[in-house]
Tab-separated table of C-alpha atoms and ligand atoms in Angstrom:
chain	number	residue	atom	x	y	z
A	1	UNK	CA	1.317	10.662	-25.809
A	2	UNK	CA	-0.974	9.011	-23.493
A	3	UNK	CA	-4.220	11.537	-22.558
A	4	UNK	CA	-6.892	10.976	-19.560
A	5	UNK	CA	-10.823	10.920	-20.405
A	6	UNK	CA	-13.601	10.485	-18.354
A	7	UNK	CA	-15.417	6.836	-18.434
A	8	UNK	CA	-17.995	4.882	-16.317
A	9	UNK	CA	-16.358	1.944	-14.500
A	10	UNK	CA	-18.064	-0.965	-12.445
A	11	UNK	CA	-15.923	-2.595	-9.435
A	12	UNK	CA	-16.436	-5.509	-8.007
A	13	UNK	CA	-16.422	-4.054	-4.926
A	14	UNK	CA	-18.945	-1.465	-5.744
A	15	UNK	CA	-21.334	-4.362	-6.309
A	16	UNK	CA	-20.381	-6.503	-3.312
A	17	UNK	CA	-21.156	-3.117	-1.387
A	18	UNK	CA	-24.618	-2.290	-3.060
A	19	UNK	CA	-25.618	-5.834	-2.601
A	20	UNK	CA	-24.796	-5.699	1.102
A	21	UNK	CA	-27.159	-2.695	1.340
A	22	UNK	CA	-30.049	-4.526	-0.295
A	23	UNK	CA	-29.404	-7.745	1.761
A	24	UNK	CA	-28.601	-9.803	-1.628
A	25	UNK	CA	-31.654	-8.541	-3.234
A	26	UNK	CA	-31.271	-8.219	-6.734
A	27	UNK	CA	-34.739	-6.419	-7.274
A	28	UNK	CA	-33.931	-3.735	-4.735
A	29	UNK	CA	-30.635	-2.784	-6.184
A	30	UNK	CA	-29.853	0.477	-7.747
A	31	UNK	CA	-27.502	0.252	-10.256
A	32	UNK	CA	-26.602	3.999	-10.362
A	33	UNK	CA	-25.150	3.011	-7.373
A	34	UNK	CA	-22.859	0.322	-9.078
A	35	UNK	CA	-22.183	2.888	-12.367
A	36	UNK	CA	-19.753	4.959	-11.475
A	37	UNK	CA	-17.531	8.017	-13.200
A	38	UNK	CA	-13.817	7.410	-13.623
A	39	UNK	CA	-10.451	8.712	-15.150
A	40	UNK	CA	-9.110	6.903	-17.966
A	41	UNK	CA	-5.509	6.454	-19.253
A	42	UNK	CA	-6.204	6.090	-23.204
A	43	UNK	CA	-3.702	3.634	-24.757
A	44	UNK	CA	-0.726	5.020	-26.901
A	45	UNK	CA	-2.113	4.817	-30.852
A	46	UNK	CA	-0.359	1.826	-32.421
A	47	UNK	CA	-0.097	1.644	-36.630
A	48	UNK	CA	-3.860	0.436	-36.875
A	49	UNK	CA	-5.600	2.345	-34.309
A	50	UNK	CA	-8.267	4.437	-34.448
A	51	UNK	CA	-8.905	7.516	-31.672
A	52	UNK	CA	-12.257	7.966	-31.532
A	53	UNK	CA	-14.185	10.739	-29.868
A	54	UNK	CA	-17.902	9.504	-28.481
A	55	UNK	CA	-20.656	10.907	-29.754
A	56	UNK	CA	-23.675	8.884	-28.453
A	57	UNK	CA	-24.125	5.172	-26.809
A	58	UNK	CA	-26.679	2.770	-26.498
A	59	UNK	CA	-27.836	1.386	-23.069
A	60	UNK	CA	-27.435	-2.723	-23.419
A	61	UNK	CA	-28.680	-5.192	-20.993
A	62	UNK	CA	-25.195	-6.904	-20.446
A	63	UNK	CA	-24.075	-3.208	-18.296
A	64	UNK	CA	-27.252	-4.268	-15.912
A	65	UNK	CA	-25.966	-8.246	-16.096
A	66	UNK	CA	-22.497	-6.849	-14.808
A	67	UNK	CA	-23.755	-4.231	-12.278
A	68	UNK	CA	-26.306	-6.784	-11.057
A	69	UNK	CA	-23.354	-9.762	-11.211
A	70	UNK	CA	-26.565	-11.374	-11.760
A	71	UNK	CA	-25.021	-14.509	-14.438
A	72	UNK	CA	-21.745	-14.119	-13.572
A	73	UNK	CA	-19.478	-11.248	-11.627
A	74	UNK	CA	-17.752	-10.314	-14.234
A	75	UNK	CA	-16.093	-7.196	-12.493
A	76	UNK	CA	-14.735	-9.479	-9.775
A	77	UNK	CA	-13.802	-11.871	-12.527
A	78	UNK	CA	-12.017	-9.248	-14.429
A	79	UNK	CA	-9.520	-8.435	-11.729
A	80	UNK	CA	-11.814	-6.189	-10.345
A	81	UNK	CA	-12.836	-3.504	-12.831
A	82	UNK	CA	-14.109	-3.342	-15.712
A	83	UNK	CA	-14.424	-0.275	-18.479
A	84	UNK	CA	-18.470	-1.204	-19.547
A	85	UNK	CA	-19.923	-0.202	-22.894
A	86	UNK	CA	-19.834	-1.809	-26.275
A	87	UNK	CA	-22.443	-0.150	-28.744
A	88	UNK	CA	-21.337	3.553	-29.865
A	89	UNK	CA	-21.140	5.888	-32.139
A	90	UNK	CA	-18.287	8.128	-32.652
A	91	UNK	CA	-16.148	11.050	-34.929
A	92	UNK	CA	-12.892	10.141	-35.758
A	93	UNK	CA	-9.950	11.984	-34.783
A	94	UNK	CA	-7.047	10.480	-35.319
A	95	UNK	CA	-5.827	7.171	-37.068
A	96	UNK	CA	-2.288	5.229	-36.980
A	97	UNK	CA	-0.092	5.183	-39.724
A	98	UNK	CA	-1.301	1.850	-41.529
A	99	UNK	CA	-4.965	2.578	-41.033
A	100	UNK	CA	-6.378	3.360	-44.928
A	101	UNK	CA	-10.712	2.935	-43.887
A	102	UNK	CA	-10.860	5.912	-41.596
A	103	UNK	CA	-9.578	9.391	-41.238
A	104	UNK	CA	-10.337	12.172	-38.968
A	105	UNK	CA	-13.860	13.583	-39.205
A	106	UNK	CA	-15.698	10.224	-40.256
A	107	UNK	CA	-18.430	9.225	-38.270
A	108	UNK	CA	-18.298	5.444	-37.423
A	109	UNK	CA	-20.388	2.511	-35.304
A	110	UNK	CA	-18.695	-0.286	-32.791
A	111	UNK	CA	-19.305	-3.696	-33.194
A	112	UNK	CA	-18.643	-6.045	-29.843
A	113	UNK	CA	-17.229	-8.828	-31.435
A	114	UNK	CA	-14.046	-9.366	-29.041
A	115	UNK	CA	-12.812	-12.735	-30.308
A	116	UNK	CA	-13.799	-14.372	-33.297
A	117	UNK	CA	-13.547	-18.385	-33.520
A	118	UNK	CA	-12.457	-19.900	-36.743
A	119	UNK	CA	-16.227	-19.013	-38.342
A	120	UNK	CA	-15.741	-16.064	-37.313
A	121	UNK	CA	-18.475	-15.833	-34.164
A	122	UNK	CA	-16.814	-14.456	-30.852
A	123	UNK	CA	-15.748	-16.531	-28.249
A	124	UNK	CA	-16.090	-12.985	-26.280
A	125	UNK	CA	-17.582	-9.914	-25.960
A	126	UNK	CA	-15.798	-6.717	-25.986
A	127	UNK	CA	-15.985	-4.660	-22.817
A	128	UNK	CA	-17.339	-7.668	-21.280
A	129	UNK	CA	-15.571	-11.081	-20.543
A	130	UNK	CA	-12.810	-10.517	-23.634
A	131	UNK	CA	-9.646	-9.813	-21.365
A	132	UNK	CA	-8.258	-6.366	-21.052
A	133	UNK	CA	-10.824	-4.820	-23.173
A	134	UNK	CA	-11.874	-1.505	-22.142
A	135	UNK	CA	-15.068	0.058	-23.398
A	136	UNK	CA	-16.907	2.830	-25.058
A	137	UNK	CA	-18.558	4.570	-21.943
A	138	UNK	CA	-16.313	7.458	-22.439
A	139	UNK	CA	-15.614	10.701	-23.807
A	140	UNK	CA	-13.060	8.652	-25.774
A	141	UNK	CA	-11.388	5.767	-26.733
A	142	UNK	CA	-8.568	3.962	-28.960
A	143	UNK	CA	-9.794	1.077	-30.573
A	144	UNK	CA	-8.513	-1.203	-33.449
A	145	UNK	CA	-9.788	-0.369	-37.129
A	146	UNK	CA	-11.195	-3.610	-36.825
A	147	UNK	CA	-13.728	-2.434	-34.640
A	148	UNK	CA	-15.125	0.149	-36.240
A	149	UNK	CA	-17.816	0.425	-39.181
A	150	UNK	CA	-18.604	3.755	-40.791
A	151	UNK	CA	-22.086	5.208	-39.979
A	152	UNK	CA	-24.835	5.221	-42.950
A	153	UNK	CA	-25.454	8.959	-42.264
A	154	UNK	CA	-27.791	9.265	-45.122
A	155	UNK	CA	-29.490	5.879	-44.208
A	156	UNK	CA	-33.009	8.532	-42.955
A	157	UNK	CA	-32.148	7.921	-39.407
A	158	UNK	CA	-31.341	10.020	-36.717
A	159	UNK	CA	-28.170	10.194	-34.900
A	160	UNK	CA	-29.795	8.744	-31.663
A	161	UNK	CA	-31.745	6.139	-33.480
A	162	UNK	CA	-28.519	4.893	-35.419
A	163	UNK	CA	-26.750	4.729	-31.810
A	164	UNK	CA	-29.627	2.603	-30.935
A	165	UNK	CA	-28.024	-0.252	-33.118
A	166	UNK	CA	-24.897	-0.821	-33.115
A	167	UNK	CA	-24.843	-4.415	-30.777
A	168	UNK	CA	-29.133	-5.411	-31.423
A	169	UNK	CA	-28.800	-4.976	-35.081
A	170	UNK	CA	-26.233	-7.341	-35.798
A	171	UNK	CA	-27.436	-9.606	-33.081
A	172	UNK	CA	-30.842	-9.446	-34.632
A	173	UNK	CA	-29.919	-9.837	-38.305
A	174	UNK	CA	-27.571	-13.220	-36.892
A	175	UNK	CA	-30.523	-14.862	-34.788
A	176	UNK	CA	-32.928	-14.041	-37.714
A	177	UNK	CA	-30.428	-15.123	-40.544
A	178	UNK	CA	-30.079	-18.407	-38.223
A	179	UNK	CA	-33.622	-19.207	-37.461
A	180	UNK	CA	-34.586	-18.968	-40.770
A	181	UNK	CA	-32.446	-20.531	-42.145
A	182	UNK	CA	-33.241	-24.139	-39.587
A	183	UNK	CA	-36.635	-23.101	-40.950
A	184	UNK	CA	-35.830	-23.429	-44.399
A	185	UNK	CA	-33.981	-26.656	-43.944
A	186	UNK	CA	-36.988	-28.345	-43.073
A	187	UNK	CA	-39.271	-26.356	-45.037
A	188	UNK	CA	-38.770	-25.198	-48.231
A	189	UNK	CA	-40.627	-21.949	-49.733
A	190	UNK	CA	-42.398	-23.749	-52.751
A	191	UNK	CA	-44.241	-25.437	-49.569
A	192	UNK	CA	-45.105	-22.332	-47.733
A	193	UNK	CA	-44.270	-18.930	-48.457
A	194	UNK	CA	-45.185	-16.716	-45.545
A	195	UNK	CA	-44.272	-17.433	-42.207
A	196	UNK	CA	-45.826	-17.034	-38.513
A	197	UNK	CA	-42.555	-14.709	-36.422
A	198	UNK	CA	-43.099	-13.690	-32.749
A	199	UNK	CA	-41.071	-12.181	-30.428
A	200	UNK	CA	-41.506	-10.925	-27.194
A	201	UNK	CA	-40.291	-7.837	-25.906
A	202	UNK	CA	-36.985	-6.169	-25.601
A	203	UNK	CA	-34.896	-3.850	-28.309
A	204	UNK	CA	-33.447	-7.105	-30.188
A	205	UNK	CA	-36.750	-9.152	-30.711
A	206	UNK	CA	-38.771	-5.458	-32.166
A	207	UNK	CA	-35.029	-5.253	-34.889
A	208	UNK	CA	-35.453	-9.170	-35.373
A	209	UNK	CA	-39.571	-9.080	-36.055
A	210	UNK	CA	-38.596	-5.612	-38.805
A	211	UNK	CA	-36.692	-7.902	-40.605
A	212	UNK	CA	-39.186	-10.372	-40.908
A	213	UNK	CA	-41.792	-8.085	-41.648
A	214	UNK	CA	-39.626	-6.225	-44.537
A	215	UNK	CA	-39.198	-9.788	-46.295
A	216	UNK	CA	-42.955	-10.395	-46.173
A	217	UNK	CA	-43.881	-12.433	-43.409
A	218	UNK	CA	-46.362	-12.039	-40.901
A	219	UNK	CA	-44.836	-10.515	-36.831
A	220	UNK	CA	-45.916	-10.291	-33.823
A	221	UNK	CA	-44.817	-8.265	-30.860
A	222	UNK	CA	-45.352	-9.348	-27.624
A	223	UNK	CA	-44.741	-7.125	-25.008
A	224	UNK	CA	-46.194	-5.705	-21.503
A	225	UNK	CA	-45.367	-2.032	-23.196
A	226	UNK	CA	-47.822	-0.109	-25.018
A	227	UNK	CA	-45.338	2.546	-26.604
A	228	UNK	CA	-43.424	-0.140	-27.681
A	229	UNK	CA	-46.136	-2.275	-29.236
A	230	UNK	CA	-47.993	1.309	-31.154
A	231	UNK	CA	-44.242	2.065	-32.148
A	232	UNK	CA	-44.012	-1.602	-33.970
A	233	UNK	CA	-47.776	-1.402	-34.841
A	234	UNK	CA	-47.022	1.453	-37.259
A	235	UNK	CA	-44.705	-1.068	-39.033
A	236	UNK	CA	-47.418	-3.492	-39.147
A	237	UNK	CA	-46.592	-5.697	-36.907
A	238	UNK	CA	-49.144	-6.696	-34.917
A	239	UNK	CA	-48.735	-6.274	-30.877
A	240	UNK	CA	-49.692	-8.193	-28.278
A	241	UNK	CA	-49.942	-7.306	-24.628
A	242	UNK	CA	-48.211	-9.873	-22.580
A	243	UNK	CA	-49.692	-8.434	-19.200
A	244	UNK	CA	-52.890	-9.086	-19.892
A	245	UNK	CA	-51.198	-13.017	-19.808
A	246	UNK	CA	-49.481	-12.170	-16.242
A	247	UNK	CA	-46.497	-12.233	-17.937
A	248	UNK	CA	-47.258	-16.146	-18.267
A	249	UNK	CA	-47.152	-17.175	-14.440
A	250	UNK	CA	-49.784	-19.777	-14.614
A	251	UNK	CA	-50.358	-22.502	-16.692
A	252	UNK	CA	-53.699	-21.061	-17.331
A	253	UNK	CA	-52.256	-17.837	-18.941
A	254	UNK	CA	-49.954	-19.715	-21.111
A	255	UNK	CA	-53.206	-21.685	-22.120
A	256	UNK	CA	-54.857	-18.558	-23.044
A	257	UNK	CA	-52.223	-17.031	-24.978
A	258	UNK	CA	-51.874	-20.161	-27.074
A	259	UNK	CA	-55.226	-19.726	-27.661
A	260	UNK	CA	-54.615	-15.800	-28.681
A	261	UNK	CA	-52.118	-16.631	-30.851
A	262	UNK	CA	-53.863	-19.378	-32.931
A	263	UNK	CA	-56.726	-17.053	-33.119
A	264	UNK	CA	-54.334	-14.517	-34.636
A	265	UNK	CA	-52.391	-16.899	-37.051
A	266	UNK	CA	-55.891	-18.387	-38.180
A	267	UNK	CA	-54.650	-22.074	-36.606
A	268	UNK	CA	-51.201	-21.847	-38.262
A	269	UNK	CA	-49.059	-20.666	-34.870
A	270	UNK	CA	-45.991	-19.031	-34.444
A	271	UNK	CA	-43.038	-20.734	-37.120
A	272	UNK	CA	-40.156	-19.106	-35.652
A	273	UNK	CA	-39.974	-17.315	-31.966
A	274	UNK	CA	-37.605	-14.656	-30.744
A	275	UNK	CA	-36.888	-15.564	-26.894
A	276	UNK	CA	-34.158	-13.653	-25.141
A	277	UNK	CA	-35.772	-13.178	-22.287
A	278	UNK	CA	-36.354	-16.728	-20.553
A	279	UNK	CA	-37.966	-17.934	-17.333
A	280	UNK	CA	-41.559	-17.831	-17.796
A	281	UNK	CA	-40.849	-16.656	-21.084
A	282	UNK	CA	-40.054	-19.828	-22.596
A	283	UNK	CA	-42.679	-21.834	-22.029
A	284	UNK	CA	-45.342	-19.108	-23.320
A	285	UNK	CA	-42.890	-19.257	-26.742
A	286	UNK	CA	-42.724	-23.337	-26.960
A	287	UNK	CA	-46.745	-23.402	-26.625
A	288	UNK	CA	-47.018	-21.499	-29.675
A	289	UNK	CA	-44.420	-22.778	-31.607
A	290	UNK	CA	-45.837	-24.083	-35.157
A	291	UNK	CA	-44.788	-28.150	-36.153
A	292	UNK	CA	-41.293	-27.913	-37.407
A	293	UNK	CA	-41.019	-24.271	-35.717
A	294	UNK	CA	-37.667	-22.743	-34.497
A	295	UNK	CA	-37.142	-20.854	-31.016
A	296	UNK	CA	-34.007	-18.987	-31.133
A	297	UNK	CA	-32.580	-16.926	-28.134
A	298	UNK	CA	-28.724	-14.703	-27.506
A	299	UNK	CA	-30.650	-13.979	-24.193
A	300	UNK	CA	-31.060	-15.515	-20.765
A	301	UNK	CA	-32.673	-11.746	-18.699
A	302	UNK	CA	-34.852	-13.889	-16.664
A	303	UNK	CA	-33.212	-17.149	-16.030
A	304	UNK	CA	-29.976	-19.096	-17.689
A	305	UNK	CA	-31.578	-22.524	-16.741
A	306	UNK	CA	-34.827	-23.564	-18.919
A	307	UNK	CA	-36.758	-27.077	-18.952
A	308	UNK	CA	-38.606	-28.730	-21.792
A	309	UNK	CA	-40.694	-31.738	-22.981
A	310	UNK	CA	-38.405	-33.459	-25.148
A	311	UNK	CA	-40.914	-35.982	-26.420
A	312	UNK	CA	-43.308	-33.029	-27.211
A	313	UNK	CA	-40.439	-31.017	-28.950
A	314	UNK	CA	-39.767	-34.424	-30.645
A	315	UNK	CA	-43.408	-35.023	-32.458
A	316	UNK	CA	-43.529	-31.428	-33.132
A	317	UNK	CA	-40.199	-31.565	-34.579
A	318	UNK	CA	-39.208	-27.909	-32.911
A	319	UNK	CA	-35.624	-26.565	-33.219
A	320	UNK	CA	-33.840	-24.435	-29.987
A	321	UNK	CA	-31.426	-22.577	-31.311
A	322	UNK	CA	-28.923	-20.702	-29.251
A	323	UNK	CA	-26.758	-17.605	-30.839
A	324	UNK	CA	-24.587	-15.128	-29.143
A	325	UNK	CA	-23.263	-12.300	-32.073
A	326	UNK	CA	-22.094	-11.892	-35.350
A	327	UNK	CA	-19.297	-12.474	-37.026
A	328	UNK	CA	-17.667	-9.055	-38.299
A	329	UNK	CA	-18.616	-9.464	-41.909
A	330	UNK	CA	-22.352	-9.741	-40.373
A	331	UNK	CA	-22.097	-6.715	-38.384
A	332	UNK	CA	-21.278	-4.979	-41.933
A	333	UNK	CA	-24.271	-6.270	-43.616
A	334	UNK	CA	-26.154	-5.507	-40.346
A	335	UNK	CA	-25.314	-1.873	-41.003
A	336	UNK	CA	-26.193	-1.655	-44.509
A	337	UNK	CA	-29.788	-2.429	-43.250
A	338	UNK	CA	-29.868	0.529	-40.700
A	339	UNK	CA	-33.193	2.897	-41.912
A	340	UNK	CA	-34.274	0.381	-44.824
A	341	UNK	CA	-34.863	-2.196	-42.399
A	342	UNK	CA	-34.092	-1.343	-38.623
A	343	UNK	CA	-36.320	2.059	-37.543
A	344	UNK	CA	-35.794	1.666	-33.964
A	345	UNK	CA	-37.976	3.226	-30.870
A	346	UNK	CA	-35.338	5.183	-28.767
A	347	UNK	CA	-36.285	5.824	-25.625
A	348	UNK	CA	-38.177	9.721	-25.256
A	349	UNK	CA	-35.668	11.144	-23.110
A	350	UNK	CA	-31.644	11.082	-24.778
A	351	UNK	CA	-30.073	10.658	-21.509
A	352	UNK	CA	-27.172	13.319	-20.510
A	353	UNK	CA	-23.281	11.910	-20.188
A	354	UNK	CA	-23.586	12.325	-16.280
A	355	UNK	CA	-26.497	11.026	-16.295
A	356	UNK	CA	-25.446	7.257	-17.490
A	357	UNK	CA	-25.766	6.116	-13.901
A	358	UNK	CA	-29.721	6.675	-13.718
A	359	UNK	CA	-30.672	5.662	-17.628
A	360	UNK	CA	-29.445	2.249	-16.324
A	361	UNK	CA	-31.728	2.372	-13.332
A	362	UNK	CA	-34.567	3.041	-15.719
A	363	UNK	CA	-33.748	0.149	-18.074
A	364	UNK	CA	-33.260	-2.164	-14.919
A	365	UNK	CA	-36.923	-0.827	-13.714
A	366	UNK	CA	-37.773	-1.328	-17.222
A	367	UNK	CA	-39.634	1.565	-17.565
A	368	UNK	CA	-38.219	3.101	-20.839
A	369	UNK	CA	-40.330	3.650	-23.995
A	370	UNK	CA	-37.685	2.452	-26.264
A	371	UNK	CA	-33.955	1.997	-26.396
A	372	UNK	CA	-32.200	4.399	-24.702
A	373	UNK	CA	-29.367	6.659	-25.591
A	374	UNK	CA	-27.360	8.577	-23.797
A	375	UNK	CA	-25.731	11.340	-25.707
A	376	UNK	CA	-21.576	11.743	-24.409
A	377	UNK	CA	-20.912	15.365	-25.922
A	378	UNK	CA	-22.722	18.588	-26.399
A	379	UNK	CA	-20.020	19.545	-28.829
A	380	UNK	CA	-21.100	17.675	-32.159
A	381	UNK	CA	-19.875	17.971	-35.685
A	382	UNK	CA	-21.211	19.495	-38.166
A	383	UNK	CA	-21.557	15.909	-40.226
A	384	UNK	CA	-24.625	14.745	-37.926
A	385	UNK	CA	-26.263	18.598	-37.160
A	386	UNK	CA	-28.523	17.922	-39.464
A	387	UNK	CA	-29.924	14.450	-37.836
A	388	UNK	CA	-30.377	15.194	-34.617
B	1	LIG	N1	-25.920	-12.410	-26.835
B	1	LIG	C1	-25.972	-11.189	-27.309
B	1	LIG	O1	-25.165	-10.803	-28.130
B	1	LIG	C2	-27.038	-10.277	-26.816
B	1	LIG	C3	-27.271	-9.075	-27.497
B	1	LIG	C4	-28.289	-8.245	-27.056
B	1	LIG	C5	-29.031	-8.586	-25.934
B	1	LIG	N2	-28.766	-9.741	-25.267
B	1	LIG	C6	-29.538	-10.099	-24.079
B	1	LIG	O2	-30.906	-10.273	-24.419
B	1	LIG	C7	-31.767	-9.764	-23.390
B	1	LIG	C8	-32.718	-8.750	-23.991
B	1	LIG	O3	-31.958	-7.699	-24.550
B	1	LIG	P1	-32.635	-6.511	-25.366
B	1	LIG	O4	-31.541	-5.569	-25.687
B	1	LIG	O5	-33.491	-7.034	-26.449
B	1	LIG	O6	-33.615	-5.951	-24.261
B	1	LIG	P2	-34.082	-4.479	-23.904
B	1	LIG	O7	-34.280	-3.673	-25.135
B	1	LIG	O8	-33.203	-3.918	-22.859
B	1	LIG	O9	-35.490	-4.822	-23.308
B	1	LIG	C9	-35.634	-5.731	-22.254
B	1	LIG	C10	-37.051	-6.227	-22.284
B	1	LIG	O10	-37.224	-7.134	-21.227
B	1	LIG	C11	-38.594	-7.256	-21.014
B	1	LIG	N3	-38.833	-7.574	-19.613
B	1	LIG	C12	-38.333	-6.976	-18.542
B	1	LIG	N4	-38.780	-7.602	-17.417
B	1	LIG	C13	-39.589	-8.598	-17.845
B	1	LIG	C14	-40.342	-9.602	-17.193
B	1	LIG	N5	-40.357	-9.705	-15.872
B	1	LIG	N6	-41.044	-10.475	-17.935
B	1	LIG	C15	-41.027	-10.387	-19.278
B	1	LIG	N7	-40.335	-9.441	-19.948
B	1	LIG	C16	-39.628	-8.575	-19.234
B	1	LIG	C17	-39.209	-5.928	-21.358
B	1	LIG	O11	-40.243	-6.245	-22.232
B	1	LIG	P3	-41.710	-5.626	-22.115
B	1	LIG	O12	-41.790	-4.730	-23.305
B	1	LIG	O13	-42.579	-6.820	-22.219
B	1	LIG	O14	-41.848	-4.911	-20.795
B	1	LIG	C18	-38.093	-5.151	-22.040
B	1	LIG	O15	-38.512	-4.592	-23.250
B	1	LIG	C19	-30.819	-9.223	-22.311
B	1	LIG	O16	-30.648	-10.208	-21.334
B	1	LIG	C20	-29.513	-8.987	-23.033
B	1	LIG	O17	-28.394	-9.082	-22.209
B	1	LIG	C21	-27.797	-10.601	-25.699
């Protein structure tokens, strides 16, 4: 029996008409404008379905991508709408008839991995550009077994914090499972133990730089937010405040946080760099990349085009590696890390359901402390009272 929920939607034609008010200005959009509250037709449960009832969601950057139709307009290119969403955490309620790893009552995360290849990385993103899927921004949702991973509730994080991580964790644990091992190819540990890791801000580069500093290696974090940096510096990894570099818009400031970084890694520089971000970004991360270093990125927030010395890159022997997500197996051993590993900053406000519209604003103004959450139901079970 088919039942009707409430979910966030983006239209094409709600961005074509916020653009229009802004005159094409993509700074001076507002994408509560473009986030907007629907009805949703659940599926019928097939034999390996899941129903799953929403408990909390993470804000991710690809909602903003698709309300800003900033890379591409994937609404329009969708047929028009599109169901966003695709990191939550949720109570099951029901399950289909062949469907042995879940039963009503467990609590269980999402992973976004639409369309594995043969190795098992996606060729597309749930609730993004994998066709007819319809995401987690909802009160509820059926989803395939194969889409769900049950939630280390005794892992010592909170509810919120564990909805922090369902999509940066495992994209995290791939780039940093990736990078070092490029790294590694080239240089063994018998030659040099301890390695050099920056990243610069953003929710995926603080999980990636935890990782690195839980196996021992020296991390840097930076980023033009002080909560964010104290939050990592209680970790011990070391922050560093990228506005007082301009955010790298000169030459100059590059120059000078070269020079900062050196200083910091007593001449050794950075051996692998977390990216994600881009535009000016880039250059700041190739200037302090260490001889036979390796720049990894899943992210392209300021600009999908970049430019490079390839002679430099050459003599320094540098890597660029470009990831997307995990494969599903990765996504499991992602999880198994959640609390040991990944203690995430959540943003300080948990964001109501109806107020999904405006959390996104905030992340677009990127004025959050942290990752933020927005919290679907008041009513929650008695599994996850205590963590809260
Ligand atoms: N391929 C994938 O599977 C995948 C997965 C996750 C994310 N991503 C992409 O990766 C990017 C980052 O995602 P995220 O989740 O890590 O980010 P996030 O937690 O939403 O944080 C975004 C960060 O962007 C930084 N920022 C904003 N404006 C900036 C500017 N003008 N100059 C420099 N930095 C600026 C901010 O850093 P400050 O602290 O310095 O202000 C902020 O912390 C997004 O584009 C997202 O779509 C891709």
């Amino acid at each position: 029996m088919s039942r009707t929920v409430r979910a966030y939607c983006i239209t094409a034609e709600a961005v074509a008409r916020e653009k229009e008010r802004v005159g094409g200005d993509l700074d001076q959009m507002d994408v509560a404008n473009v986030i907007q509250l629907d009805k949703l037709e659940l599926r019928d449960m097939g034999p390996n379905d899941v129903h799953v009832r929403m408990l909390a969601v993470s804000g991710e950057h690809n909602v903003d991508h698709a309300a800003l139709a900033d890379t591409i307009d994937i609404a329009d290119a969708r047929g028009g709408r599109i169901y966003p969403g695709n990191s939550a955490l949720g109570e099951v309620i029901d399950v289909g008839d062949r469907v042995d790893r879940f039963k009503a009552g467990d609590i269980v995360v999402t992973h976004c991995n639409g369309d594995p290849d043969q190795f098992g990385f996606p060729l597309r993103i749930w609730a993004y550009d994998q066709p007819e899927s319809v995401g987690w921004y909802g009160e509820e949702a059926v989803v395939g077994d194969w889409q769900l991973i049950h939630a280390p509730l005794d892992c010592g994080l909170t509810l919120w914090e564990m909805a922090a991580l369902p999509l940066r964790a495992p994209t995290a644990y791939h780039m940093w499972r990736r990078a070092l091992g490029i790294y590694r190819l080239k240089v063994e540990r018998e030659k040099q133990a301890v390695l050099n890791v920056l990243g610069f801000g953003g929710g995926v580069s603080e999980l990636f730089l935890m990782i690195a500093k839980s196996e021992g290696h020296n991390a840097y974090f930076c980023s033009g937010s002080p909560d964010r940096r104290e939050a990592l510096e209680k970790l011990g990894i070391v922050g560093i405040d990228q506005k007082q570099y301009n955010r790298f818009a000169t030459r100059d400031d590059v120059n000078a946080f070269r020079k900062e970084v050196r200083n910091l890694t007593n001449g050794g520089d950075a051996h692998i760099v977390c990216d994600m971000l881009r535009g000016p970004v880039f250059p700041a991360g190739l200037a302090v990349a260490a001889r036979q270093g390796v720049n990894t990125s899943a992210g392209w927030q300021l600009s999908q085009v970049v430019e490079y010395n390839t002679t430099v890159m050459s003599v320094k022997q540098v890597t660029l590696d470009h990831t997307h997500y995990e494969t599903i197996e990765g996504c499991h051993a992602a999880t198994e890390l959640y609390g040991r590993v990944f203690k995430p900053t959540v943003h300080k406000e948990i964001y109501p359901f109806e107020d999904l519209g405006r959390c996104f604003e905030e992340m677009h103004q990127n004025i959050q402390t942290g990752i933020p959450i927005i919290r679907i139901t008041d009513d929650l079970p008695d599994s996850v009272k205590g963590i809260i």
